[in-house]
Short mmCIF file of C-alpha atoms and ligand atoms in Angstrom, two decimals:
data_model
loop_
_atom_site.label_atom_id
_atom_site.label_comp_id
_atom_site.label_asym_id
_atom_site.label_seq_id
_atom_site.Cartn_x
_atom_site.Cartn_y
_atom_site.Cartn_z
CA MET A 471 43.74 -3.52 7.52
CA SER A 472 42.75 0.09 6.87
CA THR A 473 41.02 1.89 9.75
CA GLN A 474 38.54 4.74 9.44
CA ARG A 475 36.82 6.66 12.25
CA THR A 476 33.34 8.09 12.40
CA GLN A 477 30.83 9.04 15.09
CA VAL A 478 27.98 6.75 13.97
CA ALA A 479 28.53 3.60 11.90
CA ILE A 480 25.34 2.82 10.01
CA ILE A 481 24.93 -0.73 8.73
CA GLY A 482 22.47 -0.83 5.81
CA GLY A 483 21.73 1.79 3.17
CA GLY A 484 17.97 1.26 2.93
CA PRO A 485 15.54 4.03 3.91
CA SER A 486 16.25 3.71 7.67
CA GLY A 487 20.01 3.99 7.34
CA MET A 488 19.97 6.72 4.71
CA LEU A 489 17.38 8.82 6.54
CA LEU A 490 19.34 8.60 9.78
CA ALA A 491 22.58 9.51 7.98
CA GLN A 492 20.99 12.53 6.36
CA LEU A 493 19.40 13.80 9.59
CA LEU A 494 22.69 13.41 11.49
CA ASP A 495 24.63 15.13 8.75
CA ARG A 496 22.38 18.19 9.06
CA GLN A 497 23.36 18.36 12.74
CA GLY A 498 27.06 18.07 11.96
CA ILE A 499 27.22 14.49 13.24
CA ASP A 500 29.46 12.32 11.09
CA SER A 501 28.42 8.86 9.89
CA VAL A 502 29.48 6.18 7.43
CA VAL A 503 26.87 3.96 5.75
CA LEU A 504 27.88 0.38 4.89
CA GLU A 505 25.62 -1.26 2.29
CA ARG A 506 25.82 -4.87 1.16
CA ARG A 507 24.34 -4.29 -2.30
CA SER A 508 25.12 -1.93 -5.20
CA ARG A 509 23.46 1.47 -5.44
CA ALA A 510 21.59 0.32 -8.58
CA HIS A 511 20.22 -2.70 -6.74
CA VAL A 512 19.03 -0.66 -3.74
CA LEU A 513 17.37 1.91 -6.00
CA GLY A 514 15.72 -0.75 -8.15
CA ARG A 515 13.68 -2.33 -5.35
CA ILE A 516 9.91 -1.75 -5.45
CA ARG A 517 8.42 -1.68 -1.98
CA ALA A 518 6.16 0.53 0.14
CA GLY A 519 3.98 3.35 -1.14
CA VAL A 520 2.10 5.15 1.65
CA LEU A 521 3.73 7.72 3.95
CA GLU A 522 2.39 8.89 7.32
CA ARG A 523 2.89 12.45 8.47
CA GLY A 524 5.76 11.42 10.78
CA MET A 525 7.75 10.18 7.80
CA ARG A 526 6.89 13.30 5.83
CA ALA A 527 8.09 15.48 8.71
CA LEU A 528 11.39 13.61 8.86
CA MET A 529 11.90 14.04 5.12
CA GLU A 530 11.32 17.78 5.60
CA GLU A 531 13.75 17.90 8.53
CA ALA A 532 16.32 15.99 6.50
CA GLY A 533 15.99 18.56 3.69
CA VAL A 534 14.93 15.95 1.12
CA ALA A 535 11.20 16.63 0.80
CA GLN A 536 11.09 18.73 -2.34
CA ARG A 537 10.16 16.01 -4.84
CA MET A 538 7.82 14.30 -2.34
CA ARG A 539 5.99 17.62 -1.94
CA THR A 540 5.45 18.07 -5.68
CA GLU A 541 5.09 14.47 -6.89
CA GLY A 542 3.48 12.81 -3.85
CA LEU A 543 -0.29 12.29 -3.99
CA THR A 544 -2.26 13.44 -0.96
CA HIS A 545 -5.06 11.06 0.02
CA SER A 546 -7.76 12.03 2.48
CA GLY A 547 -9.56 8.69 2.40
CA VAL A 548 -9.17 4.98 1.74
CA LEU A 549 -11.63 2.39 0.38
CA LEU A 550 -12.46 -0.94 1.99
CA GLY A 551 -14.26 -3.69 0.07
CA HIS A 552 -15.78 -7.06 0.74
CA GLY A 553 -17.20 -8.95 -2.23
CA ASP A 554 -19.25 -6.45 -4.22
CA GLN A 555 -19.65 -4.08 -1.27
CA ARG A 556 -17.35 -1.22 -0.44
CA PHE A 557 -17.23 1.92 1.64
CA ARG A 558 -14.88 4.83 2.20
CA ILE A 559 -13.03 5.66 5.39
CA ASP A 560 -12.72 9.43 5.49
CA LEU A 561 -9.30 9.69 7.11
CA GLU A 562 -9.22 13.45 7.17
CA GLU A 563 -12.67 13.92 8.65
CA LEU A 564 -12.05 11.23 11.29
CA THR A 565 -8.52 12.22 12.30
CA GLY A 566 -7.66 15.59 10.78
CA HIS A 567 -4.78 13.93 8.92
CA ARG A 568 -4.08 12.62 5.44
CA VAL A 569 -1.52 10.23 3.98
CA THR A 570 0.88 10.72 1.07
CA VAL A 571 1.34 8.21 -1.73
CA TYR A 572 5.01 8.37 -2.67
CA GLY A 573 7.04 5.26 -3.44
CA GLN A 574 9.83 4.02 -1.21
CA THR A 575 11.92 3.74 -4.39
CA GLU A 576 11.61 7.49 -4.99
CA LEU A 577 12.16 8.38 -1.35
CA THR A 578 15.32 6.26 -1.23
CA ARG A 579 16.57 7.90 -4.43
CA ASP A 580 16.02 11.35 -2.87
CA LEU A 581 18.06 10.27 0.16
CA TYR A 582 20.91 8.91 -1.99
CA ASP A 583 20.96 12.06 -4.11
CA ALA A 584 21.13 14.28 -1.01
CA ARG A 585 23.88 12.18 0.56
CA GLY A 586 25.83 12.34 -2.68
CA ALA A 587 25.39 16.11 -2.97
CA ARG A 588 26.82 16.62 0.54
CA GLY A 589 29.72 14.24 -0.04
CA GLY A 590 28.58 11.79 2.69
CA ALA A 591 30.06 8.32 2.70
CA VAL A 592 28.06 5.31 1.51
CA ILE A 593 30.26 2.26 0.97
CA HIS A 594 28.56 -0.27 -1.33
CA ASP A 595 29.15 -3.97 -1.92
CA VAL A 596 30.49 -4.60 1.60
CA SER A 597 30.65 -8.20 2.84
CA ASP A 598 31.53 -10.10 6.03
CA VAL A 599 30.28 -7.30 8.28
CA THR A 600 31.07 -8.01 11.94
CA ILE A 601 30.24 -5.92 14.97
CA GLY A 602 32.63 -5.73 17.92
CA ASP A 603 32.91 -4.24 21.42
CA ILE A 604 29.36 -2.92 21.51
CA ARG A 605 29.34 -2.85 25.31
CA SER A 606 32.38 -0.56 25.30
CA ASP A 607 32.77 3.15 24.49
CA ALA A 608 34.75 2.22 21.41
CA PRO A 609 32.70 -0.18 19.30
CA GLU A 610 33.84 -1.12 15.82
CA VAL A 611 32.62 -2.64 12.60
CA THR A 612 34.85 -4.69 10.32
CA TYR A 613 33.98 -5.54 6.73
CA HIS A 614 35.43 -6.45 3.35
CA VAL A 615 35.23 -4.66 0.01
CA ASP A 616 36.73 -6.39 -3.05
CA GLY A 617 38.33 -8.94 -0.73
CA GLN A 618 40.15 -6.23 1.27
CA PRO A 619 39.52 -6.01 5.05
CA HIS A 620 38.49 -2.66 6.60
CA ARG A 621 37.81 -1.45 10.12
CA LEU A 622 35.43 1.34 11.11
CA ALA A 623 35.90 2.72 14.65
CA CYS A 624 32.93 4.66 16.04
CA ASP A 625 30.96 5.86 19.07
CA PHE A 626 27.68 4.16 18.14
CA ILE A 627 26.41 1.57 15.67
CA ALA A 628 22.99 1.85 14.04
CA GLY A 629 21.80 -1.55 12.80
CA CYS A 630 19.63 -0.57 9.81
CA ASP A 631 20.32 -3.72 7.79
CA GLY A 632 16.81 -5.11 7.41
CA PHE A 633 15.36 -8.47 8.42
CA HIS A 634 18.17 -10.52 6.84
CA GLY A 635 20.98 -8.35 8.22
CA VAL A 636 23.66 -9.19 10.79
CA SER A 637 23.11 -6.49 13.43
CA ARG A 638 20.31 -8.14 15.38
CA HIS A 639 22.47 -11.25 15.86
CA ALA A 640 25.12 -9.18 17.65
CA ILE A 641 22.77 -9.06 20.66
CA PRO A 642 23.63 -12.22 22.64
CA GLU A 643 20.98 -14.91 22.18
CA ALA A 644 20.45 -15.22 25.93
CA SER A 645 19.54 -11.51 26.09
CA ARG A 646 17.39 -11.40 22.97
CA GLN A 647 13.80 -12.50 22.56
CA GLU A 648 12.19 -12.84 19.14
CA PHE A 649 8.43 -12.98 18.54
CA GLU A 650 7.26 -14.22 15.16
CA LYS A 651 4.09 -15.06 13.30
CA THR A 652 4.05 -16.21 9.69
CA TYR A 653 0.90 -16.13 7.58
CA PRO A 654 -0.19 -18.94 5.24
CA PHE A 655 -0.12 -16.68 2.16
CA ALA A 656 1.99 -14.08 0.33
CA TRP A 657 1.38 -11.02 -1.88
CA LEU A 658 2.03 -11.03 -5.59
CA GLY A 659 2.69 -7.41 -6.66
CA LEU A 660 2.50 -5.90 -10.15
CA LEU A 661 3.60 -2.43 -11.24
CA SER A 662 2.32 -1.03 -14.54
CA ASP A 663 2.13 2.24 -16.43
CA THR A 664 -1.65 2.29 -16.44
CA PRO A 665 -3.99 4.77 -14.72
CA PRO A 666 -5.09 3.57 -11.24
CA VAL A 667 -8.55 2.02 -11.07
CA ASP A 668 -9.57 4.64 -8.47
CA ALA A 669 -8.12 7.89 -7.17
CA GLU A 670 -7.83 6.29 -3.68
CA LEU A 671 -6.43 2.99 -2.42
CA LEU A 672 -8.79 0.01 -2.23
CA TYR A 673 -8.20 -2.89 0.17
CA THR A 674 -10.72 -5.58 -0.74
CA SER A 675 -11.45 -9.16 0.26
CA SER A 676 -13.26 -11.75 -1.80
CA ALA A 677 -13.85 -15.49 -1.67
CA ARG A 678 -10.83 -15.79 -4.02
CA GLY A 679 -8.61 -13.85 -1.62
CA PHE A 680 -7.45 -10.33 -0.86
CA ALA A 681 -6.50 -7.66 -3.41
CA LEU A 682 -5.05 -4.17 -3.04
CA CYS A 683 -5.26 -1.42 -5.64
CA SER A 684 -2.57 1.18 -5.06
CA MET A 685 -0.61 3.56 -7.23
CA ARG A 686 2.55 5.58 -7.68
CA SER A 687 1.10 8.41 -9.81
CA ALA A 688 -1.92 9.24 -11.97
CA ALA A 689 -0.31 7.13 -14.68
CA ARG A 690 1.33 4.31 -12.70
CA SER A 691 -0.53 1.63 -10.74
CA ARG A 692 0.59 -0.86 -8.11
CA TYR A 693 -1.66 -3.87 -7.52
CA TYR A 694 -1.34 -6.83 -5.16
CA LEU A 695 -3.04 -10.23 -5.00
CA GLN A 696 -3.01 -12.61 -2.04
CA CYS A 697 -1.41 -15.84 -3.29
CA PRO A 698 0.04 -19.08 -1.85
CA VAL A 699 3.53 -18.69 -0.33
CA THR A 700 4.85 -21.19 -2.89
CA GLU A 701 3.86 -18.97 -5.85
CA ARG A 702 6.62 -17.64 -8.14
CA ALA A 703 6.21 -14.30 -9.93
CA GLN A 704 7.57 -15.68 -13.20
CA ASP A 705 4.75 -18.23 -13.29
CA TRP A 706 2.17 -15.46 -13.55
CA SER A 707 1.59 -13.96 -17.00
CA ASP A 708 0.37 -10.36 -16.99
CA SER A 709 -2.99 -11.46 -18.41
CA ALA A 710 -3.42 -14.09 -15.66
CA PHE A 711 -2.75 -11.38 -13.05
CA TRP A 712 -5.26 -8.91 -14.56
CA GLU A 713 -7.91 -11.60 -14.90
CA GLU A 714 -7.54 -12.68 -11.27
CA LEU A 715 -7.55 -9.07 -10.06
CA ALA A 716 -10.78 -8.34 -11.95
CA HIS A 717 -12.42 -11.36 -10.29
CA ARG A 718 -11.54 -10.00 -6.84
CA LEU A 719 -12.67 -6.40 -7.32
CA PRO A 720 -16.20 -5.13 -6.77
CA ALA A 721 -17.91 -5.49 -10.20
CA ASP A 722 -18.18 -1.77 -10.99
CA MET A 723 -14.48 -1.26 -10.29
CA ALA A 724 -13.49 -4.33 -12.30
CA ARG A 725 -15.21 -2.71 -15.29
CA ASN A 726 -13.02 0.40 -14.88
CA LEU A 727 -9.76 -1.53 -14.62
CA VAL A 728 -7.22 -0.47 -17.25
CA THR A 729 -4.69 -3.24 -17.92
CA GLY A 730 -1.29 -3.13 -19.61
CA PRO A 731 2.18 -4.69 -19.58
CA SER A 732 3.85 -5.06 -16.17
CA ILE A 733 7.08 -3.22 -15.33
CA GLU A 734 7.75 -5.44 -12.32
CA LYS A 735 6.22 -8.47 -10.62
CA SER A 736 7.34 -9.94 -7.30
CA VAL A 737 6.14 -12.15 -4.46
CA ALA A 738 6.58 -11.09 -0.82
CA PRO A 739 5.77 -13.36 2.15
CA LEU A 740 3.75 -11.95 5.04
CA ARG A 741 5.30 -11.97 8.48
CA SER A 742 4.93 -10.35 11.89
CA PHE A 743 8.21 -10.18 13.83
CA VAL A 744 9.62 -8.26 16.80
CA CYS A 745 13.06 -8.45 18.41
CA GLU A 746 13.41 -7.34 22.03
CA PRO A 747 15.40 -5.39 23.05
CA MET A 748 16.16 -3.09 20.13
CA GLN A 749 19.38 -1.94 21.74
CA TRP A 750 22.45 -3.56 23.27
CA GLY A 751 25.25 -1.40 24.62
CA ASN A 752 26.04 1.04 21.87
CA LEU A 753 24.21 -0.90 19.14
CA PHE A 754 20.74 0.36 18.17
CA LEU A 755 18.43 -1.53 15.78
CA CYS A 756 16.18 0.45 13.44
CA GLY A 757 13.42 -0.58 11.04
CA ASP A 758 13.17 -4.06 9.52
CA ALA A 759 16.30 -5.14 11.40
CA ALA A 760 14.16 -5.14 14.56
CA HIS A 761 10.60 -5.71 13.36
CA ILE A 762 8.47 -6.76 10.40
CA VAL A 763 4.76 -6.23 9.82
CA PRO A 764 2.57 -7.70 7.09
CA PRO A 765 2.09 -4.91 4.51
CA THR A 766 -1.71 -4.65 4.85
CA GLY A 767 -1.61 -1.41 6.82
CA ALA A 768 1.38 0.11 4.95
CA LYS A 769 3.32 0.32 8.21
CA GLY A 770 6.78 -1.18 7.48
CA LEU A 771 8.50 1.91 6.18
CA ASN A 772 6.56 4.21 8.51
CA THR A 773 7.62 2.25 11.59
CA ALA A 774 11.23 2.37 10.42
CA ALA A 775 10.73 6.15 10.38
CA SER A 776 9.53 6.34 13.99
CA ASP A 777 12.58 4.34 15.10
CA VAL A 778 14.82 6.75 13.20
CA ARG A 779 13.10 9.68 14.90
CA TYR A 780 13.73 8.26 18.40
CA LEU A 781 17.34 7.29 17.68
CA TYR A 782 18.11 10.58 15.96
CA ASP A 783 16.70 12.53 18.92
CA GLY A 784 18.80 10.44 21.32
CA LEU A 785 22.00 10.89 19.33
CA ARG A 786 21.44 14.60 18.88
CA GLN A 787 20.84 15.02 22.62
CA PHE A 788 24.02 13.07 23.39
CA TYR A 789 26.27 15.02 21.03
CA LYS A 790 24.82 18.35 22.15
CA THR A 791 24.80 17.84 25.92
CA GLY A 792 26.54 14.54 26.74
CA ASP A 793 23.24 13.25 28.19
CA ARG A 794 22.65 9.56 27.31
CA GLY A 795 19.03 9.60 28.51
CA GLY A 796 17.44 9.49 25.07
CA LEU A 797 19.78 6.72 23.94
CA ASP A 798 19.29 4.60 27.03
CA GLY A 799 15.50 4.88 26.71
CA TYR A 800 15.51 4.12 22.97
CA SER A 801 14.47 0.48 23.01
CA ALA A 802 11.59 0.89 25.46
CA LYS A 803 10.24 3.93 23.63
CA ALA A 804 10.50 2.40 20.17
CA LEU A 805 9.01 -0.95 21.24
CA ALA A 806 5.99 0.69 22.87
CA ARG A 807 5.00 2.07 19.47
CA VAL A 808 6.14 -0.98 17.49
CA TRP A 809 3.77 -3.31 19.35
CA LYS A 810 0.77 -1.06 18.64
CA VAL A 811 1.67 -1.06 14.95
CA GLU A 812 2.13 -4.84 15.05
CA ARG A 813 -1.35 -5.17 16.50
CA PHE A 814 -2.94 -3.00 13.83
CA SER A 815 -1.13 -4.72 10.93
CA TRP A 816 -2.03 -8.18 12.28
CA TRP A 817 -5.67 -7.18 12.84
CA PHE A 818 -6.09 -5.60 9.41
CA SER A 819 -4.37 -8.57 7.73
CA SER A 820 -6.58 -11.03 9.63
CA LEU A 821 -9.73 -9.15 8.62
CA MET A 822 -8.94 -8.87 4.91
CA HIS A 823 -7.36 -12.20 3.89
CA HIS A 824 -8.79 -15.57 3.10
CA PHE A 825 -7.11 -18.13 5.40
CA PRO A 826 -6.75 -21.62 3.88
CA ASP A 827 -8.05 -23.34 7.03
CA GLN A 828 -10.79 -20.87 7.84
CA SER A 829 -14.19 -22.25 8.80
CA GLU A 830 -17.55 -20.83 7.79
CA PHE A 831 -17.77 -19.40 11.30
CA ASP A 832 -14.47 -17.58 10.76
CA GLN A 833 -15.81 -16.18 7.48
CA ARG A 834 -18.95 -14.91 9.22
CA MET A 835 -16.77 -13.24 11.84
CA GLN A 836 -14.88 -11.40 9.07
CA MET A 837 -18.17 -10.36 7.47
CA ALA A 838 -19.58 -9.17 10.80
CA GLU A 839 -16.46 -7.17 11.52
CA PHE A 840 -16.56 -5.61 8.06
CA GLU A 841 -20.20 -4.67 8.56
CA PHE A 842 -19.43 -3.22 11.99
CA LEU A 843 -16.68 -1.10 10.45
CA ARG A 844 -18.96 0.02 7.64
CA SER A 845 -21.66 1.19 10.02
CA ASN A 846 -19.82 2.33 13.15
CA ARG A 847 -18.00 5.62 13.42
CA ALA A 848 -15.94 4.64 16.47
CA ALA A 849 -14.66 1.54 14.66
CA GLN A 850 -13.81 3.65 11.61
CA GLU A 851 -12.06 6.19 13.78
CA ALA A 852 -9.88 3.49 15.38
CA LEU A 853 -8.88 2.22 11.94
CA ALA A 854 -8.28 5.73 10.62
CA LEU A 855 -6.10 6.75 13.59
CA ASN A 856 -3.87 3.77 13.01
CA TYR A 857 -3.85 4.15 9.24
CA VAL A 858 -2.73 7.79 9.25
CA GLY A 859 -0.15 6.83 11.88
CA LEU A 860 -0.07 6.92 15.66
CA PRO A 861 1.68 10.08 16.84
CA TYR A 862 5.35 10.14 17.83
P1 RFL B 1094 15.58 -2.39 4.20
O1 RFL B 1094 14.84 -1.60 3.21
O2 RFL B 1094 15.48 -3.88 4.12
O3 RFL B 1094 17.11 -1.96 4.08
C1 RFL B 1094 18.14 -2.68 4.72
C2 RFL B 1094 19.40 -2.48 3.91
O4 RFL B 1094 20.46 -3.17 4.56
C3 RFL B 1094 21.23 -3.86 3.59
N1 RFL B 1094 21.91 -4.97 4.27
C4 RFL B 1094 23.19 -4.90 4.67
N2 RFL B 1094 24.10 -3.95 4.54
C5 RFL B 1094 25.34 -4.20 5.06
N3 RFL B 1094 25.68 -5.36 5.67
C6 RFL B 1094 24.77 -6.36 5.81
N4 RFL B 1094 25.11 -7.48 6.42
C7 RFL B 1094 23.47 -6.14 5.30
N5 RFL B 1094 22.34 -6.89 5.27
C8 RFL B 1094 21.41 -6.16 4.65
C9 RFL B 1094 20.21 -4.28 2.54
O5 RFL B 1094 20.82 -4.53 1.29
C10 RFL B 1094 19.28 -3.06 2.52
O6 RFL B 1094 19.69 -2.11 1.56
O7 RFL B 1094 15.22 -1.98 5.70
P2 RFL B 1094 14.84 -0.53 6.32
O8 RFL B 1094 15.79 0.51 5.84
O9 RFL B 1094 14.63 -0.75 7.76
O10 RFL B 1094 13.46 -0.13 5.62
C11 RFL B 1094 12.29 -0.85 5.90
C12 RFL B 1094 11.42 -0.91 4.68
O11 RFL B 1094 12.17 -1.23 3.52
C13 RFL B 1094 10.34 -1.97 4.86
O12 RFL B 1094 9.72 -1.85 6.13
C14 RFL B 1094 9.22 -1.90 3.85
O13 RFL B 1094 9.66 -1.82 2.52
C15 RFL B 1094 8.40 -3.18 4.04
N6 RFL B 1094 7.70 -3.51 2.83
C16 RFL B 1094 6.58 -2.83 2.59
N7 RFL B 1094 6.11 -1.93 3.50
C17 RFL B 1094 5.02 -1.24 3.27
O14 RFL B 1094 4.62 -0.43 4.10
N8 RFL B 1094 4.32 -1.44 2.08
C18 RFL B 1094 4.77 -2.33 1.12
O15 RFL B 1094 4.17 -2.47 0.08
C19 RFL B 1094 5.92 -3.07 1.36
N9 RFL B 1094 6.38 -3.95 0.44
C20 RFL B 1094 8.19 -4.48 1.92
C21 RFL B 1094 7.51 -4.67 0.71
C22 RFL B 1094 9.34 -5.24 2.20
C23 RFL B 1094 9.82 -6.21 1.31
N10 RFL B 1094 10.96 -7.00 1.70
C24 RFL B 1094 11.77 -6.60 2.83
C25 RFL B 1094 11.30 -8.25 1.18
C26 RFL B 1094 8.00 -5.59 -0.21
C27 RFL B 1094 9.15 -6.37 0.07
C28 RFL B 1094 9.61 -7.32 -1.01
C1 PHB B 1095 1.93 0.09 -2.13
O1 PHB B 1095 1.51 1.02 -2.83
O2 PHB B 1095 2.94 -0.57 -2.46
C2 PHB B 1095 1.23 -0.27 -0.89
C3 PHB B 1095 0.21 0.54 -0.43
C4 PHB B 1095 -0.48 0.19 0.72
C5 PHB B 1095 -0.12 -0.94 1.41
C6 PHB B 1095 0.92 -1.75 0.96
C7 PHB B 1095 1.59 -1.41 -0.20
O3 PHB B 1095 -0.82 -1.28 2.52
#
């Protein structure tokens, strides 16, 4: 078995793992990224689209912000709809902050390009990843590539391998608590080279279910429809999607909808999930490996970023001064923010979706809450503060 040594072994080459690798590299801290899938597969995934300022700052610090700065769209507000009614939340006026619309696909590509340019290691198509000795000072990761076994010796392991990864399971079951809520619906997403229906994002609820109008650029739109969890993307023709979307939008916006062929369609289930603790010995979980939020508040990627910030600060402190304080406090610090984001994503999802078993009373509660938001500045401010991202 071949053995390699690095300071930080990073499992997972999604945005969490690649961002951490890039930040560490800029501090002269060596890491190796192990990724289960091919580079083409990772860069082909269509996921999140809205970046908080914390994520933007990390991209700047990692030296990979150039394209985000020129191609990202700055949004100072967001639209909320209910039936034919809608109103605007002025994020900038309420919080002093704006959000950036820049796709996770692009951001991940920027991170891969930067890693490549600096000659950093990303090992693709790894299998059978196992984590050993995480309570010791000499943890290790073993894995296979092309059937050949490899061993990676390191100081620390960052588990950035998403919800379906192996890292979380390395924390003994007796010491791990998992909190989960599944929702009785999913999102069907469609990407198309058509101009967005509005310059800002619209989250809207209707008797037929929730819809989201988002975008990637002035010429590329991203739309989502609430659908049953059993739905399959291939069963939806483009025309069926556009027709259903038009039904769910406020009438004036439906009239402005420009339709066209889809580039991608996919179904994603909605889930809330938290693993406690996020750290065990010298293993640290980051991003979707430790927590999942329903996408209604655009918080998945942004919460991965706050984890990366805390872990990066802890590692930098350790390698500079030998002080483990930041590392030892990682889980508590990250979880304190994670639970607030979980609350917001759950609340916003509960407000905007049609639940199959909901009573007329439940519907009136949603309408009353929508009306309260429309008319109350304090309620808008609370939403806006969460939407632009709680500070970290
Ligand atoms: P990722 O992106 O899942 O990356 C984890 C990486 O780890 C690899 N991996 C392994 N590598 C080695 N060994 C193993 N055993 C491994 N197991 C897995 C995987 O191949 C992958 O490359 O997690 P990360 O980096 O923490 O980033 C988190 C974000 O990707 C995630 O929070 C968001 O994309 C969530 N999310 C969305 N968030 C939003 O804010 N808005 C959205 O519209 C949105 N859409 C989505 C989403 C997540 C989705 N998933 C996970 C199914 C749509 C989908 C379909
Ligand atoms: C997206 O553009 O993919 C997107 C935007 C906002 C969300 C979720 C997804 O809340």
